[in-house]
Short mmCIF file of C-alpha atoms and ligand atoms in Angstrom, two decimals:
data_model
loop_
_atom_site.label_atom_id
_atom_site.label_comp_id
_atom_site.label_asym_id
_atom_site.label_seq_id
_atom_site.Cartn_x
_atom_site.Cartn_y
_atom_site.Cartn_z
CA UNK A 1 -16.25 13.09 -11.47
CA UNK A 2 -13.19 14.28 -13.68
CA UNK A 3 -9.78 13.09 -13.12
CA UNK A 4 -8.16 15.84 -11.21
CA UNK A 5 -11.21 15.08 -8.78
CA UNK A 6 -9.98 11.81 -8.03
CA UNK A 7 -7.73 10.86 -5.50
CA UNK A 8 -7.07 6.37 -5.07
CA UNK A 9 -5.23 5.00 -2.26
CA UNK A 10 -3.34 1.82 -3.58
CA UNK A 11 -3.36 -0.95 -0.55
CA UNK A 12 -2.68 -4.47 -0.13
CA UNK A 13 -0.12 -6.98 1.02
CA UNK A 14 3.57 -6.58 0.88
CA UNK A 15 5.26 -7.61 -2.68
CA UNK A 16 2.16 -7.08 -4.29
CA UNK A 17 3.38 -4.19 -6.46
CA UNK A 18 1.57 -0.82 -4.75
CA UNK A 19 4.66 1.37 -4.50
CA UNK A 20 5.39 0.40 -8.56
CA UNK A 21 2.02 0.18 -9.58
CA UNK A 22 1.32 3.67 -8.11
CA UNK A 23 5.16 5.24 -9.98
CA UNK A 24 3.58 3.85 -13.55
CA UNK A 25 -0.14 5.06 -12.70
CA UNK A 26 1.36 8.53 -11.72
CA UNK A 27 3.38 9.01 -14.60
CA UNK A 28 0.52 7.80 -17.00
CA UNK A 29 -1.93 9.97 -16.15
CA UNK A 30 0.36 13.14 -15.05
CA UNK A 31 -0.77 12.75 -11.54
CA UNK A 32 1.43 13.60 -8.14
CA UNK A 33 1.94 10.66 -5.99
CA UNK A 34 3.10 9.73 -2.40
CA UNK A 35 4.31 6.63 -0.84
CA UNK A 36 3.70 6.54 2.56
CA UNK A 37 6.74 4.61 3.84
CA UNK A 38 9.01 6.25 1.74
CA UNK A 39 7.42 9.85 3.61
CA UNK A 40 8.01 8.16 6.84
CA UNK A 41 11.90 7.40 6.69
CA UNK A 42 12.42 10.76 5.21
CA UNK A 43 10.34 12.21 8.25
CA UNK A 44 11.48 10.15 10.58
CA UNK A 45 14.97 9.55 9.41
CA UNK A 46 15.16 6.08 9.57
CA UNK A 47 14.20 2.81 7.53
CA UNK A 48 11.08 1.42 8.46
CA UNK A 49 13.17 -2.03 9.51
CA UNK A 50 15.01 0.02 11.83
CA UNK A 51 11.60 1.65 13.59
CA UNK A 52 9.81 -1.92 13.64
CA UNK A 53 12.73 -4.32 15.16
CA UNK A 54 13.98 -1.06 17.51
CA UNK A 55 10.63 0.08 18.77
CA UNK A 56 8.19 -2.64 18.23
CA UNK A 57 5.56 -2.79 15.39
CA UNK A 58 2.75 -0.70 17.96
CA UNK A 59 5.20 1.82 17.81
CA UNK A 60 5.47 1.77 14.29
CA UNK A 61 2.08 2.25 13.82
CA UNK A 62 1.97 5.03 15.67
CA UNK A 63 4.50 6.59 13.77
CA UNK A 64 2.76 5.59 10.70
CA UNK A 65 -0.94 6.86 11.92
CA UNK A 66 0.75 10.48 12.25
CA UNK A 67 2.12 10.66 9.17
CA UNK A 68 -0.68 9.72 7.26
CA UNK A 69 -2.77 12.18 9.11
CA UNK A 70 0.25 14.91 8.35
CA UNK A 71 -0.16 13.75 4.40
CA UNK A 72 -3.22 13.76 3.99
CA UNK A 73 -4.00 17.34 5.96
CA UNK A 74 -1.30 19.14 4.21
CA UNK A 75 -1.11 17.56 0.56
CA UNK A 76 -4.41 15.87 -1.34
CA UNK A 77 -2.23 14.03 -3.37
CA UNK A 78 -4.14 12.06 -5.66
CA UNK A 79 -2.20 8.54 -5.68
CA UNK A 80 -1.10 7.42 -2.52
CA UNK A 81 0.23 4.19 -1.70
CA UNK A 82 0.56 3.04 2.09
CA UNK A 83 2.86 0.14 3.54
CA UNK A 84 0.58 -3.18 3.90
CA UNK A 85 -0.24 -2.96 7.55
CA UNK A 86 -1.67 0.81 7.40
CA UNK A 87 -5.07 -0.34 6.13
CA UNK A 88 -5.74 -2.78 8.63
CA UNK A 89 -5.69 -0.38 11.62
CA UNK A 90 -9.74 1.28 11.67
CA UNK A 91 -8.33 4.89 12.62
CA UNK A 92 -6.21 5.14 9.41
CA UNK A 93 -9.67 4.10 7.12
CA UNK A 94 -11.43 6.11 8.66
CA UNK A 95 -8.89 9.26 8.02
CA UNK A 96 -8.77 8.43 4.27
CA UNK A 97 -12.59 7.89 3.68
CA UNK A 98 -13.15 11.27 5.48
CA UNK A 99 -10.32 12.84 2.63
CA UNK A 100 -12.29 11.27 -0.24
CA UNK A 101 -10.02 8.70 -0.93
CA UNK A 102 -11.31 5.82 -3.29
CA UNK A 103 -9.59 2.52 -2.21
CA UNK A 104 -8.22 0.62 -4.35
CA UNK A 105 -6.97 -3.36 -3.10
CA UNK A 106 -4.29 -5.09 -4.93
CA UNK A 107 -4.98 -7.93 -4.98
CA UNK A 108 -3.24 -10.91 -5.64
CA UNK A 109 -1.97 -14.48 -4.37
CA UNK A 110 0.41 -15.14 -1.29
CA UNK A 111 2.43 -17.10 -3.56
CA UNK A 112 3.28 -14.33 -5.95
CA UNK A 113 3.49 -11.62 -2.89
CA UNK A 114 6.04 -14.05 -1.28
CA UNK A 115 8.31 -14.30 -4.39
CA UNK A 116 8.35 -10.76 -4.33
CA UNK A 117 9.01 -10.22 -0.74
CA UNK A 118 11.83 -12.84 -1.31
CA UNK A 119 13.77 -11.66 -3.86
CA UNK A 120 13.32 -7.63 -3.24
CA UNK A 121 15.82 -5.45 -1.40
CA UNK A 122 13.26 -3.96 0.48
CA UNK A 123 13.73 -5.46 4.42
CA UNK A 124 10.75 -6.47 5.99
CA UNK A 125 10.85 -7.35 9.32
CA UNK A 126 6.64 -8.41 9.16
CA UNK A 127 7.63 -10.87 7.06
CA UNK A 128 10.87 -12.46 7.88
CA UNK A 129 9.87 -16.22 7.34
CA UNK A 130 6.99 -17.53 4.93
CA UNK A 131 5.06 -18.91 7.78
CA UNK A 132 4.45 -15.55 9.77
CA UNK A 133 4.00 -13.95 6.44
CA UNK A 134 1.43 -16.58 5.18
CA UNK A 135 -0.61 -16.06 8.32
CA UNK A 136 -0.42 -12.34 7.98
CA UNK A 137 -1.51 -12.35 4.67
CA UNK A 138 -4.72 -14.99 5.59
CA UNK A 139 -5.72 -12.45 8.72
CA UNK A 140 -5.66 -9.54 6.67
CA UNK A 141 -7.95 -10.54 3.47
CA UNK A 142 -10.84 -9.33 5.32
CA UNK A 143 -10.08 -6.05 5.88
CA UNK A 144 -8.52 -5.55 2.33
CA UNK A 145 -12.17 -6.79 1.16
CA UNK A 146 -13.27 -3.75 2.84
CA UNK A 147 -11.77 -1.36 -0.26
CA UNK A 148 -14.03 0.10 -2.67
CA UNK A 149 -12.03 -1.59 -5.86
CA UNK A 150 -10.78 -4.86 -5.86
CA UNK A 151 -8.00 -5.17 -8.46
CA UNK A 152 -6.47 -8.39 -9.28
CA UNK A 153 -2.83 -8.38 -10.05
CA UNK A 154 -2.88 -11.13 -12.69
CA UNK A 155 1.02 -13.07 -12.40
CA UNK A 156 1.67 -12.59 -16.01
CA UNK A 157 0.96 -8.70 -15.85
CA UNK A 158 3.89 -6.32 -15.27
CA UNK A 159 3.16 -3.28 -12.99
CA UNK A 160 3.07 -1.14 -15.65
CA UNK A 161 0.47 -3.28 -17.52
CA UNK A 162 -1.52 -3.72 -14.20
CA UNK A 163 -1.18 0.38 -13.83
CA UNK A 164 -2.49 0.68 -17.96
CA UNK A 165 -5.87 -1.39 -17.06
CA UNK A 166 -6.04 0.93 -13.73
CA UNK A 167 -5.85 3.50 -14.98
CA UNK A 168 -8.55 2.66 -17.75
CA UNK A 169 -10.72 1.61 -15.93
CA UNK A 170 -10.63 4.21 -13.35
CA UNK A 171 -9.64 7.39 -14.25
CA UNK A 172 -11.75 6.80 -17.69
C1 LIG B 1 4.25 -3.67 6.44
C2 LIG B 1 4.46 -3.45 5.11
C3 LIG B 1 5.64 -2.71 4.63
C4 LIG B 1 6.08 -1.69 5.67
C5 LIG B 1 6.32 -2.36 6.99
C6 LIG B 1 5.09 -3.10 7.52
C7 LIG B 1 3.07 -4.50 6.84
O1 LIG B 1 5.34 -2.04 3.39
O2 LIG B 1 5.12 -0.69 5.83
O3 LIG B 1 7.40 -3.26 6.85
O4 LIG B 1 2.72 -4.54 8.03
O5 LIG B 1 2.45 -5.11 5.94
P1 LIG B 1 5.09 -2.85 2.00
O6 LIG B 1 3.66 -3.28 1.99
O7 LIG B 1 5.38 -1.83 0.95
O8 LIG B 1 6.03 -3.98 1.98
#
């Protein structure tokens, strides 16, 4: 398949990287790119904090289901990245295997997500103490196993090194 074929969803937990790792991949191979959440608060006009702690995360999801669908009916982009909670609900998988989407986990250890989810500006209500987020992270390997890459984020990799070997190994 040639490259402007391709279209790779980036997914896994939160403070793994996807939103960078997806910026450096898009501008190394000249490819658009969409972030999901980012679509949603422009859509919606509101942070994602303030639909999750106002409306409950069901609600969220909701919110986040229709937008996805909107994306990926209107634009093939061919780098998406979602917010770590879209993959795990089966409607959402299905909607992005039916677009041709290859799905690409990021994977990496809770240790390094948390340190990321610490120390970024980004609020996330999922994950407001380590304990909730370490049990997130543990209920959700299995359906991140379900992606057709697995890609490990090695610690001493930056994103754009991490988006160099992605991109090598496949868009080839
Ligand atoms: C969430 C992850 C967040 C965001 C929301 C819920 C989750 O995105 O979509 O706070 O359930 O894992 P990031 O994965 O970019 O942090």
């Amino acid at each position: 398949m040639d490259n402007s074929a391709k279209r790779v969803v980036l997914i896994g937990f939160m403070g793994v990287g996807k939103t960078t790792v997806a910026r450096h991949l898009s501008s190394l191979l000249g490819l658009e790119r969409a972030d999901l959440d980012y679509l949603i608060e422009e859509n919606e006009q509101r942070t994602i904090a303030e639909i999750i702690t106002s409306d409950g995360e069901g609600s969220f999801r909701k919110v986040e289901t229709g937008n996805l669908k909107k994306l990926l009916e209107e634009r093939a982009v061919p780098i998406l990245s979602l917010g770590g909670g879209a993959w795990t609900i089966e409607e959402n998988r299905r909607m992005i295997k039916q677009h041709g989407y290859t799905t690409v986990w990021l994977e990496s250890t809770f240790e390094h997500c948390w340190l990321n989810i610490k120390f970024s500006r980004k609020e996330r209500p999922l994950a407001k103490n380590k304990r909730n987020a370490r049990k997130l992270f543990e209920e959700r390997q299995k359906l991140y196993c379900l992606a057709d890459w697995h890609f490990i984020i090695r610690p001493d990799f930056t994103s754009f090194d991490a988006a160099r070997q992605m991109a090598e190994e496949i868009f080839n």
